[in-house]
Each structure stands twice: as C-alpha cells, then as structure tokens.
Coordinates of C-alpha atoms and ligand atoms in Angstrom, one line a residue:
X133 CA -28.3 109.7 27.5
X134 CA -24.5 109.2 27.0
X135 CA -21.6 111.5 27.6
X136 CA -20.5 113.6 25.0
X137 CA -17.6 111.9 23.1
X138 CA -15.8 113.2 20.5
X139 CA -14.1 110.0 18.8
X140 CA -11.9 111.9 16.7
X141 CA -10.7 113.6 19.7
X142 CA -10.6 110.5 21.5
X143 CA -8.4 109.0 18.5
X144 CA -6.5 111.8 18.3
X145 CA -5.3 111.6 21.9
X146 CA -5.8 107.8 22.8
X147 CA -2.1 106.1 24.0
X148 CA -2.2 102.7 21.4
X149 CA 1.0 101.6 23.7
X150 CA -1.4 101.8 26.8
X151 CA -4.5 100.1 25.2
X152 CA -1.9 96.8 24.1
X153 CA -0.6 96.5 27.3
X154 CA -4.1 96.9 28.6
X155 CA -5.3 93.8 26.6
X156 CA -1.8 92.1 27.4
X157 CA -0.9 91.8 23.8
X158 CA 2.9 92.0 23.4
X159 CA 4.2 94.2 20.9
X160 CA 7.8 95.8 18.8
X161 CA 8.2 99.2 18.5
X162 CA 10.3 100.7 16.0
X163 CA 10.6 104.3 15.9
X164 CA 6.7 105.5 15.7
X165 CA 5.3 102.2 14.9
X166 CA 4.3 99.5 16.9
X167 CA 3.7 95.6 15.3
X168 CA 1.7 93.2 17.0
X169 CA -0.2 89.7 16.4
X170 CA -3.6 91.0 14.5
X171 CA -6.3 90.4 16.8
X172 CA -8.7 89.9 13.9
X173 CA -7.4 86.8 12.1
X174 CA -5.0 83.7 13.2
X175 CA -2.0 85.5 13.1
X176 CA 1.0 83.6 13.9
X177 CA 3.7 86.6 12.4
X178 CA 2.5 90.0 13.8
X179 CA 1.0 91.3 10.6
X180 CA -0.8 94.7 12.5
X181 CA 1.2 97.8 12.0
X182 CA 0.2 100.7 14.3
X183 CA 1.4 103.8 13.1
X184 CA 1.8 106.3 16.6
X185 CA 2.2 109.6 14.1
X186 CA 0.8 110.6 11.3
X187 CA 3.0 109.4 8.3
X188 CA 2.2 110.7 5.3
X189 CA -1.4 109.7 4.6
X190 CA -1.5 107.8 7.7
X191 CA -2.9 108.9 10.3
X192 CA -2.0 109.3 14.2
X193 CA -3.1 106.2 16.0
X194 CA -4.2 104.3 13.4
X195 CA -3.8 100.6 12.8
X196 CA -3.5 98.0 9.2
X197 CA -3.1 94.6 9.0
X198 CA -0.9 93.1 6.2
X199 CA -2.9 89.6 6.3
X200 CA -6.5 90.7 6.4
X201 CA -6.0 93.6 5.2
X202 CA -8.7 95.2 7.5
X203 CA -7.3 98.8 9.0
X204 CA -8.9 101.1 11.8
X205 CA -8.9 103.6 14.7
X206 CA -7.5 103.1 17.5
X207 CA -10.9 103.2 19.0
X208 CA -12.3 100.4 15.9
X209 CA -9.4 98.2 17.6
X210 CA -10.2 98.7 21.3
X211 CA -14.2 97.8 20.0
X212 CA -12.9 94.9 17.9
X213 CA -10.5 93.0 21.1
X214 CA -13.3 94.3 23.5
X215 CA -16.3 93.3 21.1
X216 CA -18.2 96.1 22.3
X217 CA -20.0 98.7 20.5
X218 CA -17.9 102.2 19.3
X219 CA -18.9 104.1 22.2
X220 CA -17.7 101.9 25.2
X221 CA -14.7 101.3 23.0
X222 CA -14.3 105.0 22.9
X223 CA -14.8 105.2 26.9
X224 CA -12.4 102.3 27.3
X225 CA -9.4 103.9 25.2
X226 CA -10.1 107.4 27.1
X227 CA -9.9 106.1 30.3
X228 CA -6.9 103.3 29.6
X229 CA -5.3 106.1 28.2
X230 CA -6.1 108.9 30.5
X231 CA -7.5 111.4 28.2
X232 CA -11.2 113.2 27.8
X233 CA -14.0 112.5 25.8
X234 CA -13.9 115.7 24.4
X235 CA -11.8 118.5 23.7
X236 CA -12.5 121.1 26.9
X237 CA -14.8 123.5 25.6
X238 CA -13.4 126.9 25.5
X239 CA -15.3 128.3 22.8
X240 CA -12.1 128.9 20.4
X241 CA -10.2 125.4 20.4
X242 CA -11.5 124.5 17.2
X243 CA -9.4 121.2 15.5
X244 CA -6.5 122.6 13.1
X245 CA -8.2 120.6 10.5
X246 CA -11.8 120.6 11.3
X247 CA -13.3 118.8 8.2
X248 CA -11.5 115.6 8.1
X249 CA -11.8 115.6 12.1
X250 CA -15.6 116.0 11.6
X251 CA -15.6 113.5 9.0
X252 CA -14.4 110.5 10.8
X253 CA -15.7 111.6 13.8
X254 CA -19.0 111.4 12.8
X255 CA -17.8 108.1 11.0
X256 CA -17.1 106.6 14.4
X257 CA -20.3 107.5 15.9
X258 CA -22.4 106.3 13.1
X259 CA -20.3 103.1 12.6
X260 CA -21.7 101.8 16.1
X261 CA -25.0 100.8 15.7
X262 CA -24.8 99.3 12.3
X263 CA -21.4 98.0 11.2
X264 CA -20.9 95.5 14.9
X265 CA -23.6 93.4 13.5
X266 CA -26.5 93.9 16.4
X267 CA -29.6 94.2 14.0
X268 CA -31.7 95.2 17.0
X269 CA -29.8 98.7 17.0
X270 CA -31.4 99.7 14.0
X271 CA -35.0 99.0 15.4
X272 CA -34.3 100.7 18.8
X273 CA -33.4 104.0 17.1
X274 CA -36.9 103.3 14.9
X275 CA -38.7 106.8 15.0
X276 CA -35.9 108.4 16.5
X277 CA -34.3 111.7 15.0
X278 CA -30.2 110.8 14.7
X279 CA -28.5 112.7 17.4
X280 CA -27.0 115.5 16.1
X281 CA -24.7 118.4 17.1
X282 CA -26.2 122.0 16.5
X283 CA -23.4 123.0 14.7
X284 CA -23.6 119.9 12.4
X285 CA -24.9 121.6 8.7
X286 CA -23.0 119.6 6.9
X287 CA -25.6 117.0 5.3
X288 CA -27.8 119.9 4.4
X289 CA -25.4 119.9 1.1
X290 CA -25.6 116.0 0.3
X291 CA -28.9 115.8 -1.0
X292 CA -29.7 112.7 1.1
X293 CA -30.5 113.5 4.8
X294 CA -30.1 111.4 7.4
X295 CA -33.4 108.7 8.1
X296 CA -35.4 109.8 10.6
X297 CA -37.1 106.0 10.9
X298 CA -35.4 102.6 10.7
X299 CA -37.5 99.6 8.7
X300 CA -38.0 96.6 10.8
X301 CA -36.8 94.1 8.5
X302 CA -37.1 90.4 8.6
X303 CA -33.6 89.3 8.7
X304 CA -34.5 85.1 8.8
X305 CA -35.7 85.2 5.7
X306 CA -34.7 82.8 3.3
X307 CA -33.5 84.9 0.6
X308 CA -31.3 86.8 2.5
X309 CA -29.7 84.2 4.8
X310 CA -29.2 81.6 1.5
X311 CA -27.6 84.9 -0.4
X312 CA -25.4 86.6 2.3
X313 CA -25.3 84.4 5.4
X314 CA -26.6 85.1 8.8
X315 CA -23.5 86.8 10.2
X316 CA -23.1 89.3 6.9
X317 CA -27.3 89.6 7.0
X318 CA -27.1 90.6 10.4
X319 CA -23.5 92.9 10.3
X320 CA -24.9 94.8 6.8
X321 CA -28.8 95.1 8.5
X322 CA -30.0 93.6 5.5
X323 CA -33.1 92.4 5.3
X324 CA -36.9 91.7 4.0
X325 CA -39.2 94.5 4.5
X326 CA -42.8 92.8 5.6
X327 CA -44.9 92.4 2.4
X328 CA -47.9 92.8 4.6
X329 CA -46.4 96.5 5.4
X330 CA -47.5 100.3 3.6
X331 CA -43.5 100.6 3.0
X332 CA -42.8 101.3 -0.3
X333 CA -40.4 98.5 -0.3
X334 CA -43.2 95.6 1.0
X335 CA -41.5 92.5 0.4
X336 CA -38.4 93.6 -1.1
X337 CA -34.7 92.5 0.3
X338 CA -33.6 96.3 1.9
X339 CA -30.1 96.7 2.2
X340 CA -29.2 99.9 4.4
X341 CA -27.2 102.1 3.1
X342 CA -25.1 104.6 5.1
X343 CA -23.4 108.3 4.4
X344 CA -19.4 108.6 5.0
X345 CA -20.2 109.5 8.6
X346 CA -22.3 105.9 9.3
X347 CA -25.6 107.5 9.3
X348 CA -28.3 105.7 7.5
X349 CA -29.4 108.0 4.4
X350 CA -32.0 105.2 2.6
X351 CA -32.3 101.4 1.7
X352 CA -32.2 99.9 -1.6
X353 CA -34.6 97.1 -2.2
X354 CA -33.9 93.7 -4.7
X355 CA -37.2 93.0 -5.9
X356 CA -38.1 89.0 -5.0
X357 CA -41.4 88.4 -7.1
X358 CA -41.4 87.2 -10.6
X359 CA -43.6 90.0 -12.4
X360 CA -40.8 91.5 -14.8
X361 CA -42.0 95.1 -15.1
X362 CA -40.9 95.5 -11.1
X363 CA -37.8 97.3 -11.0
X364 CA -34.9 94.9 -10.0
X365 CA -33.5 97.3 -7.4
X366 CA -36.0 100.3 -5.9
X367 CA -34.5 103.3 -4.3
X368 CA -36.7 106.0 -2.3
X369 CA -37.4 109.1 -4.3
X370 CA -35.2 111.4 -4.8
X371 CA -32.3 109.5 -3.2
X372 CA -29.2 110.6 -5.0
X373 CA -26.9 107.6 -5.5
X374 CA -24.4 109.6 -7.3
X375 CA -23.4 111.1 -4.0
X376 CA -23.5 107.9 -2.6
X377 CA -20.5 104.9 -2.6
X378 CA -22.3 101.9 -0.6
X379 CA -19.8 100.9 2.1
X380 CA -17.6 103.8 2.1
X381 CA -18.3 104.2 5.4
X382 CA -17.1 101.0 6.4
X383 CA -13.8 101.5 4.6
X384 CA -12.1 104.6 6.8
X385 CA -8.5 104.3 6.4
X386 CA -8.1 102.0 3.8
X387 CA -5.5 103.5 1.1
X388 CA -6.8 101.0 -1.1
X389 CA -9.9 100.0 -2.1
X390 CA -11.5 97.7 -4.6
X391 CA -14.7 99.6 -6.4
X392 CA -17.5 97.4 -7.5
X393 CA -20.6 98.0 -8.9
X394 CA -23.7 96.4 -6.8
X395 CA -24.5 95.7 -3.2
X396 CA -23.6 92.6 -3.0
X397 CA -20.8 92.9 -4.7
X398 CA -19.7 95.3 -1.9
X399 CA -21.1 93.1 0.8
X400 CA -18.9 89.8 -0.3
X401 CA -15.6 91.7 -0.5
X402 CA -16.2 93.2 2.3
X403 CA -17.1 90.0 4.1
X404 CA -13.6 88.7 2.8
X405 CA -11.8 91.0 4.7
X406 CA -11.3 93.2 1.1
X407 CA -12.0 97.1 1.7
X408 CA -14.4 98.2 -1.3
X409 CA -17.2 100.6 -2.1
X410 CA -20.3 100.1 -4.9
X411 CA -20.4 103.0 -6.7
X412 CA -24.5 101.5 -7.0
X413 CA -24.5 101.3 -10.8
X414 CA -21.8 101.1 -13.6
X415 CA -20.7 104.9 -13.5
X416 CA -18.8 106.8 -11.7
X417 CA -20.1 110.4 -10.7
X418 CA -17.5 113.5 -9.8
X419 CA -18.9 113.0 -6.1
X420 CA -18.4 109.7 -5.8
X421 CA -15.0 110.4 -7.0
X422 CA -14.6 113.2 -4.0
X423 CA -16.2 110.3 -1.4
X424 CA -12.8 108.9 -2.3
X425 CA -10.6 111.6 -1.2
X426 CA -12.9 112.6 1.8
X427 CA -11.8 108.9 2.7
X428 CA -8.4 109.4 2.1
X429 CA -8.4 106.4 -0.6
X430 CA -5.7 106.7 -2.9
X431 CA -5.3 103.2 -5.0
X432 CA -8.7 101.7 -6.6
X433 CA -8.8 98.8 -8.3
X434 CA -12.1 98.7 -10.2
X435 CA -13.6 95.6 -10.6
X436 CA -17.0 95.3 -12.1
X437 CA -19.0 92.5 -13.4
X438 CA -17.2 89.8 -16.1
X439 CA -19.4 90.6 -18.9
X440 CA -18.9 93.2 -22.1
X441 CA -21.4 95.7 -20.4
X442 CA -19.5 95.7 -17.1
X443 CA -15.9 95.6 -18.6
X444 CA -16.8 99.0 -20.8
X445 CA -18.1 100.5 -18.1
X446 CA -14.9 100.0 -15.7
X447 CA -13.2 100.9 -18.9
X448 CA -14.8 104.5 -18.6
X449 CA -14.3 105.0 -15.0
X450 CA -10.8 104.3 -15.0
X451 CA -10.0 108.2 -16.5
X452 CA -12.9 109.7 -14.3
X453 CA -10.9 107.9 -11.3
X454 CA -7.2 108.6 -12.3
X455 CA -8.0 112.2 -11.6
X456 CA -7.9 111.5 -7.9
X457 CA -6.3 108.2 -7.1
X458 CA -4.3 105.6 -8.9
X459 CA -6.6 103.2 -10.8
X460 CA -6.0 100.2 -11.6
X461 CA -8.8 97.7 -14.0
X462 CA -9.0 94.3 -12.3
X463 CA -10.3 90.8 -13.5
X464 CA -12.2 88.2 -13.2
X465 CA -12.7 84.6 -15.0
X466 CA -14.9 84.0 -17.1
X467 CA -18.4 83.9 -16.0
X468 CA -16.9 84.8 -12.6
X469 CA -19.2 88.3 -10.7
X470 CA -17.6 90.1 -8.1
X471 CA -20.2 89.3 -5.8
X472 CA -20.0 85.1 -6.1
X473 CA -15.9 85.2 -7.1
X474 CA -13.9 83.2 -4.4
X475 CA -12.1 84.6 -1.9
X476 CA -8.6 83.2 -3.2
X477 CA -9.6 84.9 -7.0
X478 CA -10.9 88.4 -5.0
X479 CA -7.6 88.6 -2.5
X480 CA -5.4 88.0 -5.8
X481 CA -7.2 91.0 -7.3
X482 CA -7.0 93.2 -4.0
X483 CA -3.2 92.4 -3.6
X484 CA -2.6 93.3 -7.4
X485 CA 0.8 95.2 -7.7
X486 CA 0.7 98.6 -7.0
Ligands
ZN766 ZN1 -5.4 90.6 10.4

C-alpha cells in the first residue's frame, strides 16, 4: 500500500522551475510563465508554455505545447520526462520540489474550490494505470474494488459506478493491432475479450472506457463475426453513455477539443497528438455538454463522420454545444471518417481559427 497522495495538492504546490532544472532542461521565464523545448515531440523552438499562476482559465502549474498540442499537470510532465507511472511522478515533483503529498490534515483545511480540486485529482490518480500504456495494470487491479476515499460520494450521482473487475483482454489480436496499432492497443487497453469466456462481450473488440476522474466505468465491444443481427457496438446494461464523453479523461486541460462521434474516432486523434472526446453516438446529451465544463473545455470543433447522417447530426449539436463553449463545425473530404483521416487533414481541422 502506497502513501496517501493528493495530486491535486501535489499540483497545486509542486515548484515547475525546480522540476526543469531537476531534468536539466533550460528554460525563459517571462513574468509567470516559463518556455521550454517540449519534451514530447522534436522540438527545436521551445513550443511548451508553463503557466506558474493561474491565468484566466489556466491553471497554476500547468503546462501546453504549441506544436503537439498535448497540455498537462505538472505532475503529467514529471511522468512523461520520467516515463513513470502518475504516482512516482507525483512523489518525484513533491520531493524535487519540497512539498507534501497531502494537505496536513487538520480536519477544517478543506480546498477553496473543492470540486474542481476533487475532479482532477481523482483524474490524476485514475489516469495512472491506464492512459501510460502498461496493459498489465488493468489485469493486476482484476477483482479488486478501486481505492476509494470515504468521503468520495461523488459517482453515486453518475449512473455508471466505477468497475469492480477488469476483462483480461487479448491485446495481439489481429483485429485490433491491424486497426489501432500495438502502441495505441496497448495505451487505450483495447482489446479482444476471449470468445471461449461467459463475458457478455466473448469475442468482441472491448475498448475501456473511463469516467472524468480515470476510473474505468464499462467497455464497449465492436462486434467481429459476420451474423448481421449482432449489434455492431455492445454496451453493458444499463451503462448510460449520455453521461459519458469517451476520452474526456485523457483531455484535462485542453481549452480546445475536437468532438467526434465513435471510439475510434477518438482513439486516432488522440493518437495524433489532437485532444478530442466521442460523445459515443451522433448526439449530444445536456451532461455530456456539463463533462465539458467540468473539463474546463471551452472551444469544440465538432467533427463527425463525412456522410449526410453524420453532417446533420453535428449540425444539431452545434446549438446544444454553443450554450457552453464556442463551437465550431469542422470538415472533412469526401469519403474521408475522422477515424482513418490523415494526420495533416485532422491537425488542419484542430488548428482551425478560433
Ligand atoms: Zn510538443
């Protein structure tokens, strides 16, 4: 059993000047931000911007990257230079930095803002095991309740709890590899439930998906057989994908995002280094739309599948959208989906004027 950490405390008081110099990674500061080389892709002009305050919907200690466009924690950067899992990075920026874990406890410290805190907090911690990739995490926390804090009631109002089990899925299969591509098979978790097993989703391609805080809530499955009166996509019973977006939780301080409508849509932008969130379907529900404030998105570019059917449905989710966050309706070629476009055609759509 681990120490208690509270990442949101951890990226709340973490020192971002401390952490570069302790990877020896030069930097310019300019009033509260820092610039540095991104440690993500080859940069050869520092493209990362590490905001020290909070600046209007910024956050404190928080880090975006003009080239890839991937953003974080201060705690997602120590992981990513480290490569380690959430938690050691989380050790690694207290300690660098010379501050707790947690917040002392004195019964009446409570966080001046105590439901984003919570909210990316528990995004951290769930973000460990499955977004670094390491498809054996899943398995070990197989049978396992999610650790939880007492006070944590939070999911009781979501509709879809947290999984007490993990599938064992077969991530070598063909399907998924020739679709997605060991790396992205292995970083999303996805993979093909044994046909052999009582799982309702036997031989199906399972894709995890994951509450705002990184917890897994359920799996999707792609059907793979040829009898047409099998659903194309099964979801457990009673699952309620309208207060689901698939990725969100992957997407924590992005300002923008693009919203698509399947899995794999999701999966390949995400891959490309493009923040976006399935909203699992063509419409767009009024918690979905809340997912994207708890988020603290505030430009979408919606960007659903080339054909009629999907251009009238991102046609009615534009107004259902505009009443949080700035919308705009993207494009694609002809005959081009979200989830096979190229990356030059997606990053054209993700830059978009805003
Ligand atoms: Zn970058």
């Amino acid at each position: 059993m681990g120490k208690l950490i509270k990442f949101d405390h951890v990226n709340e008081h973490g020192d971002f000047e401390k952490i570069l110099s302790h990877f020896g990674i030069d930097y310019q500061k300019s009033g509260t931000q820092l610039r540095c080389l991104c440690q993500l892709h080859d940069d050869t002009n520092p493209s990362l911007s590490i905001a020290l305050e909070a600046i209007g919907d910024t956050k404190r200690n928080t880090w975006y990257c003009f080239g890839c466009k991937n953003s974080g924690s201060i705690i997602d950067f120590a992981a990513h230079v480290e490569g380690c899992d959430l938690r050691s990075a989380a050790e690694l920026v207290a300690e660098v930095s010379g501050c707790s874990l947690a917040p002392a406890r004195s019964g009446k410290s409570k966080s001046k803002s105590k439901k984003t805190a919570k909210g990316s907090e528990k995004a951290q911690a769930g973000k460990k095991g499955q977004n670094r990739g390491n498809p054996r995490s899943a398995d070990k926390n197989a049978g396992k309740a999610p650790s939880r804090q007492p006070d944590d009631a939070s999911d009781a109002e979501t509709g879809n709890p947290p999984l007490r089990f993990a599938l064992t899925l077969d991530q070598e299969h063909p399907y998924a590899i020739d679709r997605l591509g060991a790396q992205t098979v292995a970083a999303f978790g996805v993979g093909v439930c044994d046909p052999a097993s009582r799982s309702m989703m036997a031989g199906r391609c399972c894709v995890p998906i994951h509450n705002l805080a990184g917890e897994l809530i359920g799996y999707a499955g792609r059907y793979l057989g040829d009898d047409p009166n099998q659903p194309k996509w099964l979801m457990p019973p009673g699952f309620e994908k309208r207060r689901v977006l698939f990725n969100a939780h992957r997407v924590w301080g992005s300002l923008h995002v693009v919203l698509v409508e399947g899995f794999f849509d999701a999966i390949h932008l995400h891959t490309l280094g493009i923040p976006a969130v399935a909203c699992i379907g063509t419409a767009v529900s009024e918690e979905q739309v809340s997912l994207l404030g708890e988020l603290g998105v505030r430009r979408v570019t919606v960007l659903f599948d080339e054909d009629d059917e999907g251009q009238a449905a991102a046609e009615r989710v534009v107004p259902a959208l505009a009443r949080a966050v700035f919308v705009r309706l993207g494009s694609l070629p002809v005959g081009c989906d979200p989830d096979e476009a190229e990356r030059e055609t997606l990053m054209e759509q993700a830059r978009a004027v805003w």
